[in-house]
Structures are given as C-alpha cells and as structure tokens.
PDB file of N, CA and C in Angstrom:
ATOM      1  N   MET A   1       0.818  -1.187   0.000  1.00 78.00           N
ATOM      2  CA  MET A   1       0.000   0.000   0.000  1.00 78.00           C
ATOM      3  C   MET A   1       0.869   1.260   0.000  1.00 78.00           C
ATOM      4  N   LYS A   2       1.982   1.199   0.725  1.00 82.00           N
ATOM      5  CA  LYS A   2       2.878   2.358   0.731  1.00 82.00           C
ATOM      6  C   LYS A   2       3.424   2.637  -0.663  1.00 82.00           C
ATOM      7  N   GLN A   3       3.833   1.564  -1.347  1.00 82.00           N
ATOM      8  CA  GLN A   3       4.375   1.728  -2.699  1.00 82.00           C
ATOM      9  C   GLN A   3       3.308   2.295  -3.625  1.00 82.00           C
ATOM     10  N   ARG A   4       2.092   1.770  -3.525  1.00 83.00           N
ATOM     11  CA  ARG A   4       1.012   2.250  -4.384  1.00 83.00           C
ATOM     12  C   ARG A   4       0.723   3.724  -4.106  1.00 83.00           C
ATOM     13  N   SER A   5       0.716   4.112  -2.836  1.00 85.00           N
ATOM     14  CA  SER A   5       0.425   5.513  -2.525  1.00 85.00           C
ATOM     15  C   SER A   5       1.545   6.432  -3.000  1.00 85.00           C
ATOM     16  N   ARG A   6       2.792   5.960  -2.958  1.00 85.00           N
ATOM     17  CA  ARG A   6       3.907   6.791  -3.442  1.00 85.00           C
ATOM     18  C   ARG A   6       3.853   6.978  -4.956  1.00 85.00           C
ATOM     19  N   ASN A   7       3.367   5.987  -5.676  1.00 86.00           N
ATOM     20  CA  ASN A   7       3.394   6.037  -7.143  1.00 86.00           C
ATOM     21  C   ASN A   7       2.107   6.568  -7.765  1.00 86.00           C
ATOM     22  N   ARG A   8       1.043   6.657  -6.985  1.00 90.00           N
ATOM     23  CA  ARG A   8      -0.260   7.050  -7.541  1.00 90.00           C
ATOM     24  C   ARG A   8      -0.256   8.530  -7.904  1.00 90.00           C
ATOM     25  N   LYS A   9      -0.768   8.827  -9.080  1.00 93.00           N
ATOM     26  CA  LYS A   9      -0.885  10.206  -9.549  1.00 93.00           C
ATOM     27  C   LYS A   9      -2.316  10.432 -10.033  1.00 93.00           C
ATOM     28  N   VAL A  10      -2.751  11.678  -9.968  1.00 93.00           N
ATOM     29  CA  VAL A  10      -4.099  12.032 -10.415  1.00 93.00           C
ATOM     30  C   VAL A  10      -4.021  13.147 -11.440  1.00 93.00           C
ATOM     31  N   CYS A  11      -5.082  13.302 -12.200  1.00 93.00           N
ATOM     32  CA  CYS A  11      -5.152  14.358 -13.216  1.00 93.00           C
ATOM     33  C   CYS A  11      -6.260  15.334 -12.820  1.00 93.00           C
ATOM     34  N   HIS A  12      -5.888  16.586 -12.596  1.00 91.00           N
ATOM     35  CA  HIS A  12      -6.861  17.605 -12.211  1.00 91.00           C
ATOM     36  C   HIS A  12      -7.749  18.011 -13.381  1.00 91.00           C
ATOM     37  N   ARG A  13      -7.306  17.786 -14.605  1.00 91.00           N
ATOM     38  CA  ARG A  13      -8.106  18.171 -15.770  1.00 91.00           C
ATOM     39  C   ARG A  13      -9.135  17.107 -16.121  1.00 91.00           C
ATOM     40  N   CYS A  14      -8.765  15.835 -16.027  1.00 90.00           N
ATOM     41  CA  CYS A  14      -9.698  14.764 -16.409  1.00 90.00           C
ATOM     42  C   CYS A  14     -10.735  14.481 -15.323  1.00 90.00           C
ATOM     43  N   GLU A  15     -10.319  14.504 -14.067  1.00 87.00           N
ATOM     44  CA  GLU A  15     -11.251  14.253 -12.974  1.00 87.00           C
ATOM     45  C   GLU A  15     -11.630  15.588 -12.353  1.00 87.00           C
ATOM     46  N   ARG A  16     -12.745  16.101 -12.772  1.00 83.00           N
ATOM     47  CA  ARG A  16     -13.194  17.415 -12.304  1.00 83.00           C
ATOM     48  C   ARG A  16     -13.925  17.251 -10.970  1.00 83.00           C
ATOM     49  N   ASP A  17     -13.163  17.169  -9.920  1.00 82.00           N
ATOM     50  CA  ASP A  17     -13.729  17.013  -8.588  1.00 82.00           C
ATOM     51  C   ASP A  17     -14.231  18.363  -8.088  1.00 82.00           C
ATOM     52  N   PRO A  18     -15.433  18.418  -7.501  1.00 82.00           N
ATOM     53  CA  PRO A  18     -15.987  19.708  -7.070  1.00 82.00           C
ATOM     54  C   PRO A  18     -15.128  20.434  -6.032  1.00 82.00           C
ATOM     55  N   ILE A  19     -14.361  19.698  -5.226  1.00 83.00           N
ATOM     56  CA  ILE A  19     -13.512  20.352  -4.229  1.00 83.00           C
ATOM     57  C   ILE A  19     -12.043  20.323  -4.640  1.00 83.00           C
ATOM     58  N   SER A  20     -11.805  20.077  -5.914  1.00 78.00           N
ATOM     59  CA  SER A  20     -10.445  20.049  -6.489  1.00 78.00           C
ATOM     60  C   SER A  20      -9.525  19.078  -5.763  1.00 78.00           C
ATOM     61  N   ASP A  21     -10.062  17.895  -5.469  1.00 81.00           N
ATOM     62  CA  ASP A  21      -9.280  16.858  -4.797  1.00 81.00           C
ATOM     63  C   ASP A  21      -9.486  15.528  -5.527  1.00 81.00           C
ATOM     64  N   PRO A  22      -8.969  15.412  -6.772  1.00 85.00           N
ATOM     65  CA  PRO A  22      -9.179  14.166  -7.505  1.00 85.00           C
ATOM     66  C   PRO A  22      -8.566  12.982  -6.784  1.00 85.00           C
ATOM     67  N   ARG A  23      -9.244  11.829  -6.869  1.00 84.00           N
ATOM     68  CA  ARG A  23      -8.776  10.637  -6.176  1.00 84.00           C
ATOM     69  C   ARG A  23      -8.558   9.455  -7.100  1.00 84.00           C
ATOM     70  N   LEU A  24      -9.153   9.479  -8.273  1.00 86.00           N
ATOM     71  CA  LEU A  24      -9.018   8.337  -9.177  1.00 86.00           C
ATOM     72  C   LEU A  24      -7.626   8.325  -9.801  1.00 86.00           C
ATOM     73  N   PRO A  25      -6.937   7.192  -9.767  1.00 88.00           N
ATOM     74  CA  PRO A  25      -5.600   7.132 -10.369  1.00 88.00           C
ATOM     75  C   PRO A  25      -5.656   7.435 -11.864  1.00 88.00           C
ATOM     76  N   ALA A  26      -4.758   8.274 -12.312  1.00 92.00           N
ATOM     77  CA  ALA A  26      -4.662   8.622 -13.731  1.00 92.00           C
ATOM     78  C   ALA A  26      -3.711   7.649 -14.421  1.00 92.00           C
ATOM     79  N   ILE A  27      -3.863   7.538 -15.718  1.00 93.00           N
ATOM     80  CA  ILE A  27      -2.967   6.699 -16.509  1.00 93.00           C
ATOM     81  C   ILE A  27      -1.922   7.614 -17.144  1.00 93.00           C
ATOM     82  N   PRO A  28      -0.654   7.394 -16.805  1.00 94.00           N
ATOM     83  CA  PRO A  28       0.385   8.248 -17.393  1.00 94.00           C
ATOM     84  C   PRO A  28       0.646   7.886 -18.850  1.00 94.00           C
ATOM     85  N   SER A  29       1.152   8.856 -19.599  1.00 95.00           N
ATOM     86  CA  SER A  29       1.504   8.589 -20.996  1.00 95.00           C
ATOM     87  C   SER A  29       2.720   7.669 -21.034  1.00 95.00           C
ATOM     88  N   GLU A  30       2.919   7.007 -22.146  1.00 94.00           N
ATOM     89  CA  GLU A  30       4.026   6.050 -22.267  1.00 94.00           C
ATOM     90  C   GLU A  30       5.387   6.733 -22.168  1.00 94.00           C
ATOM     91  N   GLY A  31       5.493   7.928 -22.704  1.00 94.00           N
ATOM     92  CA  GLY A  31       6.791   8.595 -22.735  1.00 94.00           C
ATOM     93  C   GLY A  31       7.120   9.423 -21.512  1.00 94.00           C
ATOM     94  N   ASP A  32       6.091   9.809 -20.726  1.00 95.00           N
ATOM     95  CA  ASP A  32       6.328  10.682 -19.579  1.00 95.00           C
ATOM     96  C   ASP A  32       5.410  10.269 -18.433  1.00 95.00           C
ATOM     97  N   PRO A  33       5.972   9.776 -17.334  1.00 93.00           N
ATOM     98  CA  PRO A  33       5.141   9.319 -16.215  1.00 93.00           C
ATOM     99  C   PRO A  33       4.399  10.449 -15.497  1.00 93.00           C
ATOM    100  N   TRP A  34       4.723  11.703 -15.809  1.00 95.00           N
ATOM    101  CA  TRP A  34       4.046  12.843 -15.183  1.00 95.00           C
ATOM    102  C   TRP A  34       3.056  13.517 -16.124  1.00 95.00           C
ATOM    103  N   GLN A  35       2.794  12.886 -17.301  1.00 96.00           N
ATOM    104  CA  GLN A  35       1.849  13.439 -18.253  1.00 96.00           C
ATOM    105  C   GLN A  35       0.666  12.483 -18.407  1.00 96.00           C
ATOM    106  N   CYS A  36      -0.552  13.030 -18.369  1.00 95.00           N
ATOM    107  CA  CYS A  36      -1.770  12.228 -18.490  1.00 95.00           C
ATOM    108  C   CYS A  36      -1.882  11.656 -19.902  1.00 95.00           C
ATOM    109  N   ALA A  37      -2.145  10.375 -19.991  1.00 96.00           N
ATOM    110  CA  ALA A  37      -2.282   9.727 -21.299  1.00 96.00           C
ATOM    111  C   ALA A  37      -3.545  10.199 -22.016  1.00 96.00           C
ATOM    112  N   HIS A  38      -4.539  10.644 -21.282  1.00 94.00           N
ATOM    113  CA  HIS A  38      -5.807  11.038 -21.894  1.00 94.00           C
ATOM    114  C   HIS A  38      -5.787  12.486 -22.405  1.00 94.00           C
ATOM    115  N   CYS A  39      -5.426  13.435 -21.529  1.00 94.00           N
ATOM    116  CA  CYS A  39      -5.523  14.851 -21.905  1.00 94.00           C
ATOM    117  C   CYS A  39      -4.161  15.522 -22.091  1.00 94.00           C
ATOM    118  N   ARG A  40      -3.093  14.800 -21.778  1.00 95.00           N
ATOM    119  CA  ARG A  40      -1.715  15.293 -21.853  1.00 95.00           C
ATOM    120  C   ARG A  40      -1.400  16.357 -20.793  1.00 95.00           C
ATOM    121  N   GLY A  41      -2.304  16.517 -19.818  1.00 94.00           N
ATOM    122  CA  GLY A  41      -2.070  17.464 -18.733  1.00 94.00           C
ATOM    123  C   GLY A  41      -1.046  16.928 -17.743  1.00 94.00           C
ATOM    124  N   LEU A  42      -0.644  17.787 -16.823  1.00 95.00           N
ATOM    125  CA  LEU A  42       0.338  17.430 -15.815  1.00 95.00           C
ATOM    126  C   LEU A  42      -0.323  16.591 -14.724  1.00 95.00           C
ATOM    127  N   LEU A  43       0.300  15.480 -14.359  1.00 95.00           N
ATOM    128  CA  LEU A  43      -0.200  14.644 -13.272  1.00 95.00           C
ATOM    129  C   LEU A  43       0.396  15.124 -11.952  1.00 95.00           C
ATOM    130  N   HIS A  44      -0.338  14.885 -10.881  1.00 93.00           N
ATOM    131  CA  HIS A  44       0.072  15.313  -9.551  1.00 93.00           C
ATOM    132  C   HIS A  44      -0.050  14.146  -8.583  1.00 93.00           C
ATOM    133  N   PRO A  45       0.775  14.134  -7.519  1.00 92.00           N
ATOM    134  CA  PRO A  45       0.545  13.136  -6.466  1.00 92.00           C
ATOM    135  C   PRO A  45      -0.830  13.386  -5.841  1.00 92.00           C
ATOM    136  N   ARG A  46      -1.496  12.326  -5.425  1.00 90.00           N
ATOM    137  CA  ARG A  46      -2.809  12.475  -4.807  1.00 90.00           C
ATOM    138  C   ARG A  46      -2.648  13.095  -3.424  1.00 90.00           C
ATOM    139  N   ARG A  47      -3.449  14.116  -3.122  1.00 88.00           N
ATOM    140  CA  ARG A  47      -3.330  14.831  -1.849  1.00 88.00           C
ATOM    141  C   ARG A  47      -3.466  13.881  -0.663  1.00 88.00           C
ATOM    142  N   GLY A  48      -4.396  12.943  -0.741  1.00 86.00           N
ATOM    143  CA  GLY A  48      -4.627  12.004   0.351  1.00 86.00           C
ATOM    144  C   GLY A  48      -3.508  11.001   0.548  1.00 86.00           C
ATOM    145  N   ASP A  49      -2.549  10.974  -0.364  1.00 89.00           N
ATOM    146  CA  ASP A  49      -1.409  10.063  -0.239  1.00 89.00           C
ATOM    147  C   ASP A  49      -0.194  10.736   0.387  1.00 89.00           C
ATOM    148  N   SER A  50      -0.354  11.976   0.845  1.00 90.00           N
ATOM    149  CA  SER A  50       0.773  12.626   1.513  1.00 90.00           C
ATOM    150  C   SER A  50       1.139  11.782   2.736  1.00 90.00           C
ATOM    151  N   PRO A  51       2.409  11.764   3.122  1.00 90.00           N
ATOM    152  CA  PRO A  51       2.813  10.905   4.245  1.00 90.00           C
ATOM    153  C   PRO A  51       1.977  11.115   5.511  1.00 90.00           C
ATOM    154  N   ARG A  52       1.635  12.346   5.841  1.00 93.00           N
ATOM    155  CA  ARG A  52       0.863  12.623   7.056  1.00 93.00           C
ATOM    156  C   ARG A  52      -0.554  12.051   6.965  1.00 93.00           C
ATOM    157  N   LEU A  53      -1.227  12.289   5.832  1.00 91.00           N
ATOM    158  CA  LEU A  53      -2.587  11.775   5.663  1.00 91.00           C
ATOM    159  C   LEU A  53      -2.592  10.260   5.512  1.00 91.00           C
ATOM    160  N   PHE A  54      -1.598   9.720   4.821  1.00 91.00           N
ATOM    161  CA  PHE A  54      -1.508   8.269   4.657  1.00 91.00           C
ATOM    162  C   PHE A  54      -1.356   7.604   6.027  1.00 91.00           C
ATOM    163  N   LYS A  55      -0.509   8.166   6.878  1.00 93.00           N
ATOM    164  CA  LYS A  55      -0.301   7.613   8.221  1.00 93.00           C
ATOM    165  C   LYS A  55      -1.609   7.641   9.016  1.00 93.00           C
ATOM    166  N   ALA A  56      -2.339   8.741   8.943  1.00 94.00           N
ATOM    167  CA  ALA A  56      -3.611   8.852   9.659  1.00 94.00           C
ATOM    168  C   ALA A  56      -4.625   7.836   9.134  1.00 94.00           C
ATOM    169  N   ARG A  57      -4.686   7.665   7.807  1.00 90.00           N
ATOM    170  CA  ARG A  57      -5.605   6.678   7.229  1.00 90.00           C
ATOM    171  C   ARG A  57      -5.263   5.273   7.686  1.00 90.00           C
ATOM    172  N   MET A  58      -3.968   4.956   7.736  1.00 91.00           N
ATOM    173  CA  MET A  58      -3.556   3.613   8.152  1.00 91.00           C
ATOM    174  C   MET A  58      -3.880   3.379   9.627  1.00 91.00           C
ATOM    175  N   GLN A  59      -3.711   4.397  10.474  1.00 93.00           N
ATOM    176  CA  GLN A  59      -4.059   4.249  11.883  1.00 93.00           C
ATOM    177  C   GLN A  59      -5.558   3.996  12.037  1.00 93.00           C
ATOM    178  N   ARG A  60      -6.372   4.752  11.305  1.00 93.00           N
ATOM    179  CA  ARG A  60      -7.826   4.561  11.355  1.00 93.00           C
ATOM    180  C   ARG A  60      -8.199   3.172  10.853  1.00 93.00           C
ATOM    181  N   TYR A  61      -7.545   2.729   9.786  1.00 91.00           N
ATOM    182  CA  TYR A  61      -7.814   1.390   9.244  1.00 91.00           C
ATOM    183  C   TYR A  61      -7.495   0.312  10.287  1.00 91.00           C
ATOM    184  N   HIS A  62      -6.319   0.395  10.906  1.00 90.00           N
ATOM    185  CA  HIS A  62      -5.923  -0.629  11.877  1.00 90.00           C
ATOM    186  C   HIS A  62      -6.856  -0.644  13.090  1.00 90.00           C
ATOM    187  N   GLN A  63      -7.318   0.522  13.532  1.00 91.00           N
ATOM    188  CA  GLN A  63      -8.258   0.574  14.648  1.00 91.00           C
ATOM    189  C   GLN A  63      -9.593  -0.073  14.266  1.00 91.00           C
ATOM    190  N   ALA A  64     -10.086   0.229  13.077  1.00 94.00           N
ATOM    191  CA  ALA A  64     -11.358  -0.338  12.623  1.00 94.00           C
ATOM    192  C   ALA A  64     -11.223  -1.839  12.377  1.00 94.00           C
ATOM    193  N   ALA A  65     -10.110  -2.250  11.780  1.00 91.00           N
ATOM    194  CA  ALA A  65      -9.915  -3.667  11.469  1.00 91.00           C
ATOM    195  C   ALA A  65      -9.866  -4.504  12.736  1.00 91.00           C
ATOM    196  N   ALA A  66      -9.232  -3.984  13.785  1.00 89.00           N
ATOM    197  CA  ALA A  66      -9.159  -4.724  15.050  1.00 89.00           C
ATOM    198  C   ALA A  66     -10.565  -4.955  15.608  1.00 89.00           C
ATOM    199  N   GLY A  67     -11.413  -3.942  15.543  1.00 92.00           N
ATOM    200  CA  GLY A  67     -12.797  -4.087  16.010  1.00 92.00           C
ATOM    201  C   GLY A  67     -13.595  -5.061  15.168  1.00 92.00           C
ATOM    202  N   ILE A  68     -13.373  -5.032  13.875  1.00 92.00           N
ATOM    203  CA  ILE A  68     -14.077  -5.960  12.974  1.00 92.00           C
ATOM    204  C   ILE A  68     -13.643  -7.394  13.250  1.00 92.00           C
ATOM    205  N   ARG A  69     -12.317  -7.607  13.392  1.00 89.00           N
ATOM    206  CA  ARG A  69     -11.822  -8.956  13.711  1.00 89.00           C
ATOM    207  C   ARG A  69     -12.389  -9.449  15.038  1.00 89.00           C
ATOM    208  N   ALA A  70     -12.439  -8.565  16.036  1.00 92.00           N
ATOM    209  CA  ALA A  70     -12.989  -8.942  17.345  1.00 92.00           C
ATOM    210  C   ALA A  70     -14.470  -9.307  17.220  1.00 92.00           C
ATOM    211  N   GLY A  71     -15.204  -8.556  16.436  1.00 94.00           N
ATOM    212  CA  GLY A  71     -16.621  -8.864  16.217  1.00 94.00           C
ATOM    213  C   GLY A  71     -16.815 -10.229  15.579  1.00 94.00           C
ATOM    214  N   PHE A  72     -16.003 -10.545  14.589  1.00 93.00           N
ATOM    215  CA  PHE A  72     -16.070 -11.878  13.970  1.00 93.00           C
ATOM    216  C   PHE A  72     -15.738 -12.961  14.985  1.00 93.00           C
ATOM    217  N   ALA A  73     -14.667 -12.747  15.741  1.00 91.00           N
ATOM    218  CA  ALA A  73     -14.248 -13.753  16.737  1.00 91.00           C
ATOM    219  C   ALA A  73     -15.344 -13.957  17.774  1.00 91.00           C
ATOM    220  N   ASP A  74     -15.962 -12.875  18.253  1.00 94.00           N
ATOM    221  CA  ASP A  74     -17.046 -12.980  19.231  1.00 94.00           C
ATOM    222  C   ASP A  74     -18.249 -13.734  18.671  1.00 94.00           C
ATOM    223  N   SER A  75     -18.415 -13.687  17.358  1.00 95.00           N
ATOM    224  CA  SER A  75     -19.527 -14.384  16.705  1.00 95.00           C
ATOM    225  C   SER A  75     -19.155 -15.797  16.281  1.00 95.00           C
ATOM    226  N   GLY A  76     -17.911 -16.204  16.547  1.00 93.00           N
ATOM    227  CA  GLY A  76     -17.480 -17.552  16.192  1.00 93.00           C
ATOM    228  C   GLY A  76     -17.117 -17.720  14.724  1.00 93.00           C
ATOM    229  N   ILE A  77     -16.857 -16.621  14.043  1.00 91.00           N
ATOM    230  CA  ILE A  77     -16.502 -16.675  12.620  1.00 91.00           C
ATOM    231  C   ILE A  77     -14.980 -16.627  12.507  1.00 91.00           C
ATOM    232  N   ALA A  78     -14.409 -17.627  11.848  1.00 84.00           N
ATOM    233  CA  ALA A  78     -12.952 -17.700  11.695  1.00 84.00           C
ATOM    234  C   ALA A  78     -12.461 -16.588  10.766  1.00 84.00           C
ATOM    235  N   VAL A  79     -11.328 -16.026  11.125  1.00 82.00           N
ATOM    236  CA  VAL A  79     -10.697 -14.973  10.315  1.00 82.00           C
ATOM    237  C   VAL A  79      -9.358 -15.504   9.834  1.00 82.00           C
ATOM    238  N   THR A  80      -9.125 -15.458   8.534  1.00 76.00           N
ATOM    239  CA  THR A  80      -7.866 -15.905   7.953  1.00 76.00           C
ATOM    240  C   THR A  80      -6.947 -14.704   7.782  1.00 76.00           C
ATOM    241  N   HIS A  81      -5.725 -14.832   8.232  1.00 75.00           N
ATOM    242  CA  HIS A  81      -4.732 -13.767   8.067  1.00 75.00           C
ATOM    243  C   HIS A  81      -3.939 -14.039   6.800  1.00 75.00           C
ATOM    244  N   LEU A  82      -3.708 -13.015   6.020  1.00 71.00           N
ATOM    245  CA  LEU A  82      -2.995 -13.126   4.755  1.00 71.00           C
ATOM    246  C   LEU A  82      -1.813 -12.176   4.774  1.00 71.00           C
ATOM    247  N   ASP A  83      -0.599 -12.701   4.625  1.00 71.00           N
ATOM    248  CA  ASP A  83       0.605 -11.872   4.624  1.00 71.00           C
ATOM    249  C   ASP A  83       0.713 -11.148   3.286  1.00 71.00           C
ATOM    250  N   THR A  84       0.585  -9.843   3.333  1.00 68.00           N
ATOM    251  CA  THR A  84       0.664  -9.049   2.102  1.00 68.00           C
ATOM    252  C   THR A  84       1.888  -8.144   2.105  1.00 68.00           C
ATOM    253  N   THR A  85       2.916  -8.533   2.838  1.00 73.00           N
ATOM    254  CA  THR A  85       4.112  -7.702   2.891  1.00 73.00           C
ATOM    255  C   THR A  85       5.023  -7.918   1.691  1.00 73.00           C
ATOM    256  N   ASN A  86       4.681  -8.875   0.823  1.00 72.00           N
ATOM    257  CA  ASN A  86       5.494  -9.086  -0.376  1.00 72.00           C
ATOM    258  C   ASN A  86       4.940  -8.228  -1.518  1.00 72.00           C
ATOM    259  N   THR A  87       5.166  -8.606  -2.737  1.00 77.00           N
ATOM    260  CA  THR A  87       4.718  -7.807  -3.884  1.00 77.00           C
ATOM    261  C   THR A  87       3.206  -7.898  -4.061  1.00 77.00           C
ATOM    262  N   ILE A  88       2.663  -6.999  -4.847  1.00 76.00           N
ATOM    263  CA  ILE A  88       1.231  -7.019  -5.146  1.00 76.00           C
ATOM    264  C   ILE A  88       0.865  -8.329  -5.833  1.00 76.00           C
ATOM    265  N   ASP A  89       1.689  -8.773  -6.779  1.00 81.00           N
ATOM    266  CA  ASP A  89       1.416 -10.040  -7.465  1.00 81.00           C
ATOM    267  C   ASP A  89       1.443 -11.205  -6.484  1.00 81.00           C
ATOM    268  N   GLY A  90       2.414 -11.185  -5.564  1.00 80.00           N
ATOM    269  CA  GLY A  90       2.503 -12.254  -4.571  1.00 80.00           C
ATOM    270  C   GLY A  90       1.260 -12.292  -3.686  1.00 80.00           C
ATOM    271  N   ALA A  91       0.794 -11.124  -3.264  1.00 77.00           N
ATOM    272  CA  ALA A  91      -0.410 -11.053  -2.440  1.00 77.00           C
ATOM    273  C   ALA A  91      -1.629 -11.525  -3.233  1.00 77.00           C
ATOM    274  N   ALA A  92      -1.730 -11.151  -4.493  1.00 81.00           N
ATOM    275  CA  ALA A  92      -2.850 -11.586  -5.331  1.00 81.00           C
ATOM    276  C   ALA A  92      -2.844 -13.101  -5.490  1.00 81.00           C
ATOM    277  N   ASN A  93      -1.665 -13.679  -5.653  1.00 82.00           N
ATOM    278  CA  ASN A  93      -1.584 -15.139  -5.772  1.00 82.00           C
ATOM    279  C   ASN A  93      -2.038 -15.820  -4.489  1.00 82.00           C
ATOM    280  N   LEU A  94      -1.633 -15.284  -3.336  1.00 78.00           N
ATOM    281  CA  LEU A  94      -2.073 -15.849  -2.060  1.00 78.00           C
ATOM    282  C   LEU A  94      -3.582 -15.722  -1.893  1.00 78.00           C
ATOM    283  N   LEU A  95      -4.106 -14.570  -2.274  1.00 79.00           N
ATOM    284  CA  LEU A  95      -5.544 -14.344  -2.158  1.00 79.00           C
ATOM    285  C   LEU A  95      -6.310 -15.282  -3.086  1.00 79.00           C
ATOM    286  N   ALA A  96      -5.807 -15.498  -4.298  1.00 83.00           N
ATOM    287  CA  ALA A  96      -6.470 -16.408  -5.238  1.00 83.00           C
ATOM    288  C   ALA A  96      -6.536 -17.813  -4.653  1.00 83.00           C
ATOM    289  N   LEU A  97      -5.446 -18.274  -4.059  1.00 79.00           N
ATOM    290  CA  LEU A  97      -5.449 -19.601  -3.434  1.00 79.00           C
ATOM    291  C   LEU A  97      -6.467 -19.672  -2.303  1.00 79.00           C
ATOM    292  N   LEU A  98      -6.556 -18.624  -1.514  1.00 75.00           N
ATOM    293  CA  LEU A  98      -7.514 -18.588  -0.413  1.00 75.00           C
ATOM    294  C   LEU A  98      -8.947 -18.650  -0.939  1.00 75.00           C
ATOM    295  N   LEU A  99      -9.231 -17.891  -1.987  1.00 79.00           N
ATOM    296  CA  LEU A  99     -10.579 -17.890  -2.549  1.00 79.00           C
ATOM    297  C   LEU A  99     -10.936 -19.244  -3.151  1.00 79.00           C
ATOM    298  N   ILE A 100      -9.980 -19.861  -3.834  1.00 81.00           N
ATOM    299  CA  ILE A 100     -10.234 -21.162  -4.434  1.00 81.00           C
ATOM    300  C   ILE A 100     -10.500 -22.208  -3.347  1.00 81.00           C
ATOM    301  N   SER A 101      -9.726 -22.154  -2.260  1.00 70.00           N
ATOM    302  CA  SER A 101      -9.910 -23.138  -1.193  1.00 70.00           C
ATOM    303  C   SER A 101     -11.224 -22.959  -0.472  1.00 70.00           C
ATOM    304  N   ARG A 102     -11.787 -21.752  -0.499  1.00 63.00           N
ATOM    305  CA  ARG A 102     -13.062 -21.479   0.182  1.00 63.00           C
ATOM    306  C   ARG A 102     -14.273 -21.720  -0.714  1.00 63.00           C
ATOM    307  N   SER A 103     -14.059 -21.818  -2.026  1.00 60.00           N
ATOM    308  CA  SER A 103     -15.198 -21.976  -2.925  1.00 60.00           C
ATOM    309  C   SER A 103     -15.679 -23.420  -2.894  1.00 60.00           C
ATOM    310  N   VAL A 104     -16.974 -23.573  -2.789  1.00 59.00           N
ATOM    311  CA  VAL A 104     -17.568 -24.904  -2.718  1.00 59.00           C
ATOM    312  C   VAL A 104     -18.726 -24.955  -3.707  1.00 59.00           C
ATOM    313  N   SER A 105     -18.763 -25.984  -4.509  1.00 57.00           N
ATOM    314  CA  SER A 105     -19.880 -26.167  -5.436  1.00 57.00           C
ATOM    315  C   SER A 105     -21.022 -26.842  -4.681  1.00 57.00           C
ATOM    316  N   ARG A 106     -22.193 -26.313  -4.821  1.00 53.00           N
ATOM    317  CA  ARG A 106     -23.363 -26.901  -4.129  1.00 53.00           C
ATOM    318  C   ARG A 106     -24.455 -27.201  -5.105  1.00 53.00           C
TER     319      ARG A 106
END
C-alpha cells in the first residue's frame, strides 16, 4: 500500500472534482510518467497520499480492522490472516489460493 500511494498520480483536468481533490488514479503517458495519457495534462501526487494523511488513514484502518476482527471472533466466525508484505502479485496469488480453497460447489 505504501508503494502504491507513493506512485499514484491524479489528473486535475480529467477528474473534475468539485472540491479540487481528484482521487481516481490517472494513466500516465508512455513517454512521460508525469503526463496524463488522456488529456496530456500534468499529473500530480494524490493529496490524500501525503505521508501525514496516509499515516492517519492507516491508523484509522488498523483501529477499525481490530474491532471488525474482534466482532467476527465474538460471533465464532474464523478470520484468515494473509501476509501481504510481499509484492502485489505475490499477495494476489495468495488471495487467489484462499478464494479457491473457500469456494464450494453446491
């Protein structure tokens, strides 16, 4: 998530957000990672990905996740932990295996 937040860029011209805070990731042009592939405008880091805001979002996430896990445990619902500290592809592969093992034909 840290890597994704560091690399994510937005386009102020393509995403006309009413409060001028675009959040949708823009697609950079092939020749310039700071140029929008759609409108050729300048791409910017997403405001919400600043280190201070990112840290606050992660703290809020961890607090909420702990409560959600506790709620599941109190209800007797098993929670599977998935190590996502490796690459995005590695995490996706682990998640795919988890989903396949949980799928049951009825």
